[in-house]
mmCIF file of C-alpha atoms in Angstrom:
data_model
loop_
_atom_site.group_PDB
_atom_site.id
_atom_site.type_symbol
_atom_site.label_atom_id
_atom_site.label_comp_id
_atom_site.label_asym_id
_atom_site.label_seq_id
_atom_site.Cartn_x
_atom_site.Cartn_y
_atom_site.Cartn_z
ATOM 1 C CA MET A 269 164.558 263.079 59.567
ATOM 2 C CA ASN A 270 167.110 263.924 62.270
ATOM 3 C CA GLN A 271 166.139 263.102 65.873
ATOM 4 C CA PRO A 272 166.899 265.540 68.712
ATOM 5 C CA THR A 273 170.164 264.760 70.463
ATOM 6 C CA GLY A 274 169.813 262.321 73.360
ATOM 7 C CA THR A 275 166.501 260.765 72.254
ATOM 8 C CA ASN A 276 165.880 257.283 70.816
ATOM 9 C CA PRO A 277 162.310 256.522 69.719
ATOM 10 C CA ASP A 278 162.845 252.733 69.876
ATOM 11 C CA LEU A 279 164.246 252.939 73.399
ATOM 12 C CA SER A 280 161.416 255.247 74.460
ATOM 13 C CA THR A 281 158.816 252.815 73.104
ATOM 14 C CA GLU A 282 160.488 249.897 74.881
ATOM 15 C CA ARG A 283 160.521 251.757 78.183
ATOM 16 C CA THR A 284 156.858 252.687 77.770
ATOM 17 C CA TRP A 285 156.027 249.032 77.121
ATOM 18 C CA GLN A 286 158.083 247.881 80.109
ATOM 19 C CA ALA A 287 156.356 250.428 82.337
ATOM 20 C CA ALA A 288 152.952 249.249 81.128
ATOM 21 C CA VAL A 289 153.858 245.638 81.948
ATOM 22 C CA LEU A 290 155.222 246.556 85.380
ATOM 23 C CA ASP A 291 152.119 248.552 86.262
ATOM 24 C CA SER A 292 149.616 246.061 84.820
ATOM 25 C CA ARG A 293 147.491 244.171 87.336
ATOM 26 C CA ASP A 294 147.785 241.101 85.105
ATOM 27 C CA TYR A 295 151.553 240.823 85.590
ATOM 28 C CA LEU A 296 153.702 240.179 88.628
ATOM 29 C CA VAL A 297 157.386 240.931 88.044
ATOM 30 C CA MET A 298 159.922 240.182 90.774
ATOM 31 C CA ALA A 299 163.638 240.886 91.036
ATOM 32 C CA LEU A 300 165.236 238.178 93.186
ATOM 33 C CA ASP A 301 168.763 237.555 94.422
ATOM 34 C CA PRO A 302 170.490 234.214 93.644
ATOM 35 C CA HIS A 303 168.812 232.608 96.677
ATOM 36 C CA GLY A 304 165.271 233.769 95.958
ATOM 37 C CA VAL A 305 165.297 236.765 98.299
ATOM 38 C CA ILE A 306 162.977 239.523 97.071
ATOM 39 C CA ARG A 307 164.697 242.703 95.948
ATOM 40 C CA SER A 308 161.770 244.392 94.234
ATOM 41 C CA ILE A 309 158.262 243.709 92.923
ATOM 42 C CA SER A 310 156.294 245.523 90.242
ATOM 43 C CA ALA A 311 153.456 247.844 91.254
ATOM 44 C CA GLY A 312 150.918 245.598 89.500
ATOM 45 C CA GLY A 313 152.303 242.586 91.342
ATOM 46 C CA LEU A 314 151.986 244.313 94.719
ATOM 47 C CA LEU A 315 148.356 245.159 93.930
ATOM 48 C CA GLN A 316 147.611 241.533 93.150
ATOM 49 C CA LEU A 317 149.377 240.272 96.255
ATOM 50 C CA GLY A 318 147.950 242.873 98.613
ATOM 51 C CA TYR A 319 151.373 243.693 100.067
ATOM 52 C CA LYS A 320 153.499 246.804 100.327
ATOM 53 C CA LEU A 321 157.027 246.481 98.976
ATOM 54 C CA GLU A 322 158.634 246.999 102.387
ATOM 55 C CA GLU A 323 156.678 244.007 103.710
ATOM 56 C CA LEU A 324 158.246 241.717 101.117
ATOM 57 C CA ARG A 325 161.695 243.095 100.455
ATOM 58 C CA GLY A 326 164.312 240.812 101.992
ATOM 59 C CA LYS A 327 161.898 237.860 102.321
ATOM 60 C CA ILE A 328 162.446 234.573 100.496
ATOM 61 C CA ALA A 329 159.824 234.454 97.739
ATOM 62 C CA PRO A 330 158.987 230.710 97.892
ATOM 63 C CA ALA A 331 158.513 230.878 101.650
ATOM 64 C CA ILE A 332 155.976 233.702 101.643
ATOM 65 C CA LEU A 333 154.339 233.821 98.201
ATOM 66 C CA PHE A 334 153.850 230.128 97.338
ATOM 67 C CA GLU A 335 152.134 227.130 98.900
ATOM 68 C CA PRO A 336 154.639 224.761 100.616
ATOM 69 C CA ARG A 337 152.702 221.642 99.565
ATOM 70 C CA GLU A 338 152.818 222.698 95.934
ATOM 71 C CA ILE A 339 156.578 223.285 96.134
ATOM 72 C CA THR A 340 157.014 219.843 97.727
ATOM 73 C CA ARG A 341 154.972 218.178 94.951
ATOM 74 C CA ARG A 342 157.008 219.944 92.266
ATOM 75 C CA ALA A 343 160.261 218.942 93.990
ATOM 76 C CA ARG A 344 159.167 215.303 94.041
ATOM 77 C CA ARG A 345 158.164 215.405 90.375
ATOM 78 C CA LEU A 346 161.411 217.120 89.347
ATOM 79 C CA SER A 347 163.433 214.576 91.336
ATOM 80 C CA GLU A 348 161.700 211.734 89.484
ATOM 81 C CA GLU A 349 162.345 213.376 86.110
ATOM 82 C CA LEU A 350 166.024 214.040 86.803
ATOM 83 C CA GLY A 351 166.840 210.947 88.820
ATOM 84 C CA GLU A 352 168.347 213.038 91.601
ATOM 85 C CA ASN A 353 167.035 214.495 94.815
ATOM 86 C CA ILE A 354 165.777 218.074 94.540
ATOM 87 C CA GLU A 355 164.934 219.572 97.911
ATOM 88 C CA PRO A 356 161.760 221.668 98.201
ATOM 89 C CA GLY A 357 162.853 225.289 97.948
ATOM 90 C CA PHE A 358 164.011 227.926 95.511
ATOM 91 C CA LYS A 359 165.903 225.374 93.405
ATOM 92 C CA VAL A 360 162.572 223.931 92.285
ATOM 93 C CA PHE A 361 161.791 227.273 90.606
ATOM 94 C CA VAL A 362 165.162 227.949 88.957
ATOM 95 C CA PHE A 363 166.713 224.554 88.177
ATOM 96 C CA ARG A 364 165.861 224.592 84.484
ATOM 97 C CA ALA A 365 166.524 228.322 84.114
ATOM 98 C CA GLN A 366 170.044 227.775 85.495
ATOM 99 C CA GLN A 367 170.578 225.158 82.783
ATOM 100 C CA GLY A 368 169.496 227.627 80.115
ATOM 101 C CA ILE A 369 166.271 225.677 79.497
ATOM 102 C CA PRO A 370 163.161 227.819 78.875
ATOM 103 C CA ASP A 371 160.647 226.900 81.540
ATOM 104 C CA GLU A 372 157.179 228.283 82.203
ATOM 105 C CA GLN A 373 155.030 226.661 84.853
ATOM 106 C CA GLU A 374 151.650 227.241 86.437
ATOM 107 C CA TRP A 375 151.809 228.135 90.122
ATOM 108 C CA ASN A 376 149.392 229.369 92.751
ATOM 109 C CA CYS A 377 150.489 232.618 94.377
ATOM 110 C CA VAL A 378 149.431 233.333 97.954
ATOM 111 C CA ARG A 379 148.042 236.783 98.723
ATOM 112 C CA ARG A 380 148.524 238.622 101.998
ATOM 113 C CA ASP A 381 145.019 237.554 103.098
ATOM 114 C CA GLY A 382 145.815 233.877 102.420
ATOM 115 C CA SER A 383 143.771 233.559 99.239
ATOM 116 C CA HIS A 384 145.317 232.188 96.055
ATOM 117 C CA PHE A 385 145.446 233.107 92.385
ATOM 118 C CA PRO A 386 146.968 231.112 89.506
ATOM 119 C CA VAL A 387 149.898 232.417 87.460
ATOM 120 C CA ARG A 388 152.076 231.218 84.610
ATOM 121 C CA MET A 389 155.595 232.064 85.668
ATOM 122 C CA SER A 390 159.031 231.900 84.117
ATOM 123 C CA LEU A 391 162.361 232.849 85.726
ATOM 124 C CA HIS A 392 165.272 234.370 83.844
ATOM 125 C CA PRO A 393 168.812 234.401 85.283
ATOM 126 C CA GLN A 394 170.695 237.719 85.438
ATOM 127 C CA ARG A 395 174.481 237.441 85.132
ATOM 128 C CA ASP A 396 177.270 239.730 86.190
ATOM 129 C CA ALA A 397 180.290 240.735 84.114
ATOM 130 C CA GLY A 398 182.014 237.483 85.051
ATOM 131 C CA GLY A 399 179.092 235.365 83.855
ATOM 132 C CA GLU A 400 177.988 234.386 87.341
ATOM 133 C CA VAL A 401 174.289 234.394 88.212
ATOM 134 C CA SER A 402 173.626 237.556 90.177
ATOM 135 C CA GLY A 403 169.873 237.118 90.494
ATOM 136 C CA PHE A 404 166.666 236.251 88.705
ATOM 137 C CA ILE A 405 163.775 238.088 87.139
ATOM 138 C CA ALA A 406 160.464 236.281 87.682
ATOM 139 C CA MET A 407 157.749 237.092 85.146
ATOM 140 C CA ALA A 408 154.314 235.885 86.196
ATOM 141 C CA ARG A 409 151.006 236.454 84.435
ATOM 142 C CA ASN A 410 147.699 236.096 86.245
ATOM 143 C CA VAL A 411 145.770 233.358 84.427
ATOM 144 C CA SER A 412 142.600 233.347 86.538
ATOM 145 C CA ASP A 413 140.493 234.233 83.496
ATOM 146 C CA LEU A 414 142.196 231.513 81.457
ATOM 147 C CA ILE A 415 141.578 228.910 84.171
ATOM 148 C CA ARG A 416 137.924 229.949 84.415
ATOM 149 C CA ALA A 417 137.553 229.809 80.649
ATOM 150 C CA ARG A 418 139.199 226.383 80.618
ATOM 151 C CA LYS A 419 136.828 225.149 83.325
ATOM 152 C CA ASP A 420 133.819 226.639 81.532
ATOM 153 C CA LEU A 421 134.902 224.885 78.345
ATOM 154 C CA SER A 422 135.357 221.604 80.206
ATOM 155 C CA ASP A 423 131.929 221.993 81.832
ATOM 156 C CA ARG A 424 130.329 222.719 78.469
ATOM 157 C CA GLU A 425 132.036 219.712 76.902
ATOM 158 C CA THR A 426 130.726 217.561 79.750
ATOM 159 C CA GLN A 427 127.228 218.980 79.319
ATOM 160 C CA LEU A 428 127.452 218.366 75.573
ATOM 161 C CA LYS A 429 128.496 214.746 76.130
ATOM 162 C CA VAL A 430 125.605 214.261 78.544
ATOM 163 C CA ALA A 431 123.202 215.841 76.045
ATOM 164 C CA HIS A 432 124.522 213.612 73.251
ATOM 165 C CA ALA A 433 124.190 210.550 75.484
ATOM 166 C CA ARG A 434 120.612 211.500 76.330
ATOM 167 C CA LEU A 435 119.827 212.093 72.678
ATOM 168 C CA ALA A 436 121.352 208.755 71.732
ATOM 169 C CA ALA A 437 119.336 207.092 74.486
ATOM 170 C CA THR A 438 116.099 208.636 73.256
ATOM 171 C CA THR A 439 116.707 207.263 69.768
ATOM 172 C CA VAL A 440 116.846 203.680 71.097
ATOM 173 C CA THR A 441 114.737 203.888 74.280
ATOM 174 C CA ASP A 442 110.987 203.677 74.639
ATOM 175 C CA GLU A 443 109.763 206.751 76.495
ATOM 176 C CA LEU A 444 106.940 205.055 78.393
ATOM 177 C CA THR A 445 108.703 201.932 79.678
ATOM 178 C CA GLY A 446 112.417 202.725 79.494
ATOM 179 C CA MET A 447 112.893 199.548 77.455
ATOM 180 C CA LYS A 448 114.661 199.467 74.122
ATOM 181 C CA ASN A 449 112.367 200.593 71.326
ATOM 182 C CA ARG A 450 111.412 198.967 68.035
ATOM 183 C CA ARG A 451 114.246 200.601 66.104
ATOM 184 C CA ALA A 452 116.854 199.356 68.571
ATOM 185 C CA PHE A 453 115.249 195.917 68.582
ATOM 186 C CA ASN A 454 115.323 195.605 64.795
ATOM 187 C CA GLU A 455 118.984 196.624 64.663
ATOM 188 C CA HIS A 456 119.936 194.192 67.428
ATOM 189 C CA LEU A 457 117.975 191.336 65.893
ATOM 190 C CA GLU A 458 119.612 191.903 62.511
ATOM 191 C CA ARG A 459 123.072 191.661 64.104
ATOM 192 C CA GLU A 460 122.153 188.459 65.933
ATOM 193 C CA PHE A 461 120.513 187.042 62.805
ATOM 194 C CA GLN A 462 123.634 187.646 60.704
ATOM 195 C CA ARG A 463 125.803 186.153 63.448
ATOM 196 C CA GLY A 464 123.572 183.092 63.493
ATOM 197 C CA LEU A 465 123.930 182.717 59.725
ATOM 198 C CA ARG A 466 127.725 182.993 59.880
ATOM 199 C CA HIS A 467 128.168 180.549 62.749
ATOM 200 C CA HIS A 468 125.167 178.268 62.086
ATOM 201 C CA SER A 469 123.940 178.970 65.611
ATOM 202 C CA MET A 470 120.421 178.900 67.015
ATOM 203 C CA LEU A 471 118.386 182.024 67.623
ATOM 204 C CA SER A 472 114.879 182.305 69.039
ATOM 205 C CA LEU A 473 112.414 185.152 69.053
ATOM 206 C CA ILE A 474 109.526 185.699 71.479
ATOM 207 C CA PHE A 475 106.636 188.114 71.042
ATOM 208 C CA ALA A 476 104.247 188.754 73.950
ATOM 209 C CA ASN A 477 101.055 190.781 73.888
ATOM 210 C CA ILE A 478 98.787 191.868 76.769
ATOM 211 C CA ASP A 479 95.406 190.194 76.421
ATOM 212 C CA ASP A 480 92.321 192.400 75.958
ATOM 213 C CA ILE A 481 94.127 195.729 76.373
ATOM 214 C CA LYS A 482 91.289 197.409 74.474
ATOM 215 C CA GLY A 483 88.773 196.245 77.053
ATOM 216 C CA TYR A 484 91.097 197.393 79.832
ATOM 217 C CA ASN A 485 91.372 200.870 78.284
ATOM 218 C CA ALA A 486 87.610 201.047 77.784
ATOM 219 C CA GLU A 487 86.932 200.157 81.420
ATOM 220 C CA TYR A 488 89.704 202.101 83.186
ATOM 221 C CA GLY A 489 90.889 204.689 80.669
ATOM 222 C CA HIS A 490 93.981 205.049 78.480
ATOM 223 C CA HIS A 491 96.085 206.454 81.313
ATOM 224 C CA ALA A 492 95.456 203.277 83.303
ATOM 225 C CA GLY A 493 96.310 201.312 80.166
ATOM 226 C CA ASP A 494 99.667 203.073 79.918
ATOM 227 C CA GLU A 495 100.302 202.356 83.599
ATOM 228 C CA LEU A 496 99.536 198.690 82.969
ATOM 229 C CA ILE A 497 102.017 198.577 80.081
ATOM 230 C CA LYS A 498 104.668 200.069 82.395
ATOM 231 C CA MET A 499 103.917 197.546 85.147
ATOM 232 C CA VAL A 500 104.023 194.623 82.722
ATOM 233 C CA SER A 501 107.328 195.872 81.294
ATOM 234 C CA GLU A 502 108.780 196.019 84.823
ATOM 235 C CA GLN A 503 107.700 192.443 85.489
ATOM 236 C CA ILE A 504 109.177 191.322 82.171
ATOM 237 C CA LEU A 505 112.523 192.981 82.888
ATOM 238 C CA LYS A 506 112.579 191.380 86.329
ATOM 239 C CA ASP A 507 112.254 187.920 84.740
ATOM 240 C CA THR A 508 114.690 188.486 81.845
ATOM 241 C CA ARG A 509 118.193 186.989 81.664
ATOM 242 C CA SER A 510 121.123 189.330 81.103
ATOM 243 C CA THR A 511 121.883 187.516 77.827
ATOM 244 C CA ASP A 512 118.373 188.157 76.456
ATOM 245 C CA TYR A 513 117.391 191.348 74.682
ATOM 246 C CA VAL A 514 113.909 192.701 75.338
ATOM 247 C CA ALA A 515 112.112 195.681 73.808
ATOM 248 C CA ARG A 516 108.713 197.285 73.545
ATOM 249 C CA PHE A 517 107.932 196.495 69.930
ATOM 250 C CA ALA A 518 104.620 198.339 69.574
ATOM 251 C CA GLY A 519 101.765 199.399 71.848
ATOM 252 C CA ASP A 520 101.283 196.566 74.326
ATOM 253 C CA GLU A 521 103.565 194.189 72.414
ATOM 254 C CA PHE A 522 106.973 193.108 73.719
ATOM 255 C CA ALA A 523 109.723 191.265 71.856
ATOM 256 C CA PHE A 524 112.696 189.182 73.032
ATOM 257 C CA VAL A 525 115.850 188.095 71.220
ATOM 258 C CA LEU A 526 117.270 184.874 72.688
ATOM 259 C CA PRO A 527 120.694 184.012 71.209
ATOM 260 C CA GLN A 528 121.940 180.415 71.408
ATOM 261 C CA THR A 529 118.446 179.253 72.355
ATOM 262 C CA ASP A 530 116.651 176.339 70.688
ATOM 263 C CA ARG A 531 112.921 175.762 70.331
ATOM 264 C CA GLU A 532 112.581 173.919 73.646
ATOM 265 C CA GLY A 533 114.535 176.550 75.583
ATOM 266 C CA ALA A 534 112.537 179.370 74.022
ATOM 267 C CA MET A 535 109.221 177.688 74.834
ATOM 268 C CA ILE A 536 110.286 177.215 78.466
ATOM 269 C CA LYS A 537 111.226 180.884 78.662
ATOM 270 C CA ALA A 538 107.956 181.924 77.003
ATOM 271 C CA ASP A 539 105.836 179.787 79.342
ATOM 272 C CA ARG A 540 107.625 181.141 82.396
ATOM 273 C CA LEU A 541 106.973 184.664 81.177
ATOM 274 C CA ARG A 542 103.275 183.948 80.608
ATOM 275 C CA GLU A 543 102.907 182.263 84.002
ATOM 276 C CA SER A 544 104.758 185.077 85.768
ATOM 277 C CA ILE A 545 102.361 187.680 84.375
ATOM 278 C CA GLU A 546 99.314 185.541 85.170
ATOM 279 C CA SER A 547 100.371 184.903 88.787
ATOM 280 C CA SER A 548 101.406 188.478 89.594
ATOM 281 C CA GLU A 549 99.265 190.838 91.654
ATOM 282 C CA TRP A 550 97.609 193.537 89.531
ATOM 283 C CA PRO A 551 95.814 196.570 90.993
ATOM 284 C CA LEU A 552 92.613 196.601 88.930
ATOM 285 C CA ARG A 553 91.990 193.141 87.508
ATOM 286 C CA PRO A 554 93.853 189.941 86.531
ATOM 287 C CA VAL A 555 96.244 190.372 83.603
ATOM 288 C CA THR A 556 97.477 187.761 81.142
ATOM 289 C CA VAL A 557 99.594 187.724 77.991
ATOM 290 C CA SER A 558 99.647 185.642 74.842
ATOM 291 C CA VAL A 559 103.054 184.574 73.569
ATOM 292 C CA GLY A 560 104.398 183.576 70.155
ATOM 293 C CA VAL A 561 107.775 181.947 69.489
ATOM 294 C CA ALA A 562 109.904 181.347 66.388
ATOM 295 C CA THR A 563 113.331 179.731 66.122
ATOM 296 C CA MET A 564 116.197 179.784 63.667
ATOM 297 C CA THR A 565 117.895 176.392 63.933
ATOM 298 C CA GLU A 566 121.410 175.326 62.987
ATOM 299 C CA GLU A 567 120.155 174.195 59.580
ATOM 300 C CA SER A 568 120.788 176.139 56.404
ATOM 301 C CA PRO A 569 118.614 179.266 56.033
ATOM 302 C CA VAL A 570 117.517 177.868 52.673
ATOM 303 C CA VAL A 571 116.188 174.728 54.331
ATOM 304 C CA GLN A 572 114.379 176.885 56.900
ATOM 305 C CA ASP A 573 113.072 179.333 54.274
ATOM 306 C CA LEU A 574 114.602 182.160 56.323
ATOM 307 C CA THR A 575 115.489 184.977 53.960
ATOM 308 C CA ASN A 576 116.092 187.713 56.544
ATOM 309 C CA SER A 577 115.419 188.754 60.148
ATOM 310 C CA ARG A 578 112.022 190.180 59.164
ATOM 311 C CA THR A 579 110.928 186.656 58.281
ATOM 312 C CA LEU A 580 111.706 185.542 61.831
ATOM 313 C CA ILE A 581 109.699 188.483 63.222
ATOM 314 C CA SER A 582 106.777 187.580 60.978
ATOM 315 C CA ARG A 583 106.833 183.975 62.191
ATOM 316 C CA ALA A 584 106.920 184.933 65.875
ATOM 317 C CA ARG A 585 104.025 187.345 65.396
ATOM 318 C CA ASP A 586 102.031 184.755 63.443
ATOM 319 C CA ALA A 587 102.509 182.393 66.386
ATOM 320 C CA LEU A 588 101.398 185.180 68.751
ATOM 321 C CA PHE A 589 98.237 185.845 66.749
ATOM 322 C CA GLU A 590 97.479 182.107 66.744
ATOM 323 C CA ALA A 591 97.842 182.033 70.549
ATOM 324 C CA LYS A 592 95.326 184.863 70.808
ATOM 325 C CA ARG A 593 92.970 183.294 68.261
ATOM 326 C CA THR A 594 92.873 180.015 70.153
ATOM 327 C CA GLY A 595 91.880 181.520 73.498
ATOM 328 C CA ALA A 596 94.645 183.891 74.733
ATOM 329 C CA ASN A 597 96.892 183.344 77.763
ATOM 330 C CA ARG A 598 98.651 180.715 75.651
ATOM 331 C CA THR A 599 102.138 180.060 74.306
ATOM 332 C CA THR A 600 102.442 178.965 70.672
ATOM 333 C CA HIS A 601 105.501 178.131 68.560
ATOM 334 C CA PHE A 602 105.418 178.912 64.851
ATOM 335 C CA ARG A 603 106.125 175.278 64.042
ATOM 336 C CA GLU A 604 102.819 174.296 65.627
ATOM 337 C CA ILE A 605 100.864 176.284 63.035
ATOM 338 C CA THR A 606 102.769 175.295 59.862
ATOM 339 C CA LYS A 607 101.452 172.771 57.404
ATOM 340 C CA ASP A 608 104.759 170.897 57.296
ATOM 341 C CA GLY A 609 104.924 170.499 61.089
ATOM 342 C CA ALA A 610 108.265 169.273 62.321
ATOM 343 C CA ASP A 611 109.891 168.996 58.907
ATOM 344 C CA LYS A 612 110.468 172.750 58.570
ATOM 345 C CA ASP A 613 109.337 176.044 59.927
ATOM 346 C CA GLY A 614 107.303 176.961 56.867
ATOM 347 C CA GLN A 615 107.042 180.276 55.151
ATOM 348 C CA ALA A 616 105.285 183.238 56.804
ATOM 349 C CA GLU A 617 104.403 186.491 55.218
ATOM 350 C CA GLN A 618 107.182 189.034 55.811
ATOM 351 C CA ALA A 619 106.400 191.970 58.137
#
């Protein structure tokens, strides 16, 4: 189909597109001379900046539309990259463009009222018939929405990480006391147990239980009982070494993993714990604990009849129950209740 003389649909479409870009509030298009002096600015750009064209024409763009400190920072960075001194000024904006290197950077434009808005800007050299640079076209797109979206995404990622951390903490933390819970304790003990097997190192386990918690609950109520468990846990944590691992195992029962600790060391620790609870001030009545201890020595697990970490738990709890059976407020080691005595730790029923 023949087109009317003097018309070109492709050219018309291009001009319509160019006009839309120039009028858009999202774009700031500037025509600059070789030294950065403003020749013209798009209508959309003027709306964003809050200026009239006559207020800007003839002014040096970097001096009026950009933050001096930002230009200085960019000049310093560019100087470091190139290994030569680049003075703060228009050269910072056009250095790469003059070399024919595509370059788009984020800048903060300064409005007439002193407020700022972020843009992504590229500069394109315009050349005369002799190939000399006769000016530059600066194309800048307002990226305020992009920056906000980026910040929102970053904030959400941070919130998600915090939520994941809290969720992870709840899976290993006892809600009442803030101590590690039974699941975390079992996992930690298994790691230490396997390490002890590999390196033939000692490992001791302590179980402590508040004496007559049922009577306490009956006299003062379950809420008071929970408060007592919290107070006892705080006292325990206060007396615990950083190398020891302590958890609320169940109800009013607390468990400790003591790596590199022999029977004597574990019994000293257990007695100190028991004495600390007994001598502390308690709001309603005196409080005591019974304590059971079991130890994995440097001997072969076969010699010790230790098949797994659950066996060690069972032995420590058996010692705890013996301490309670024989009067409470006592510390008992599993070896004290075995038939074989000092020859070996015996075999306890697995938990």
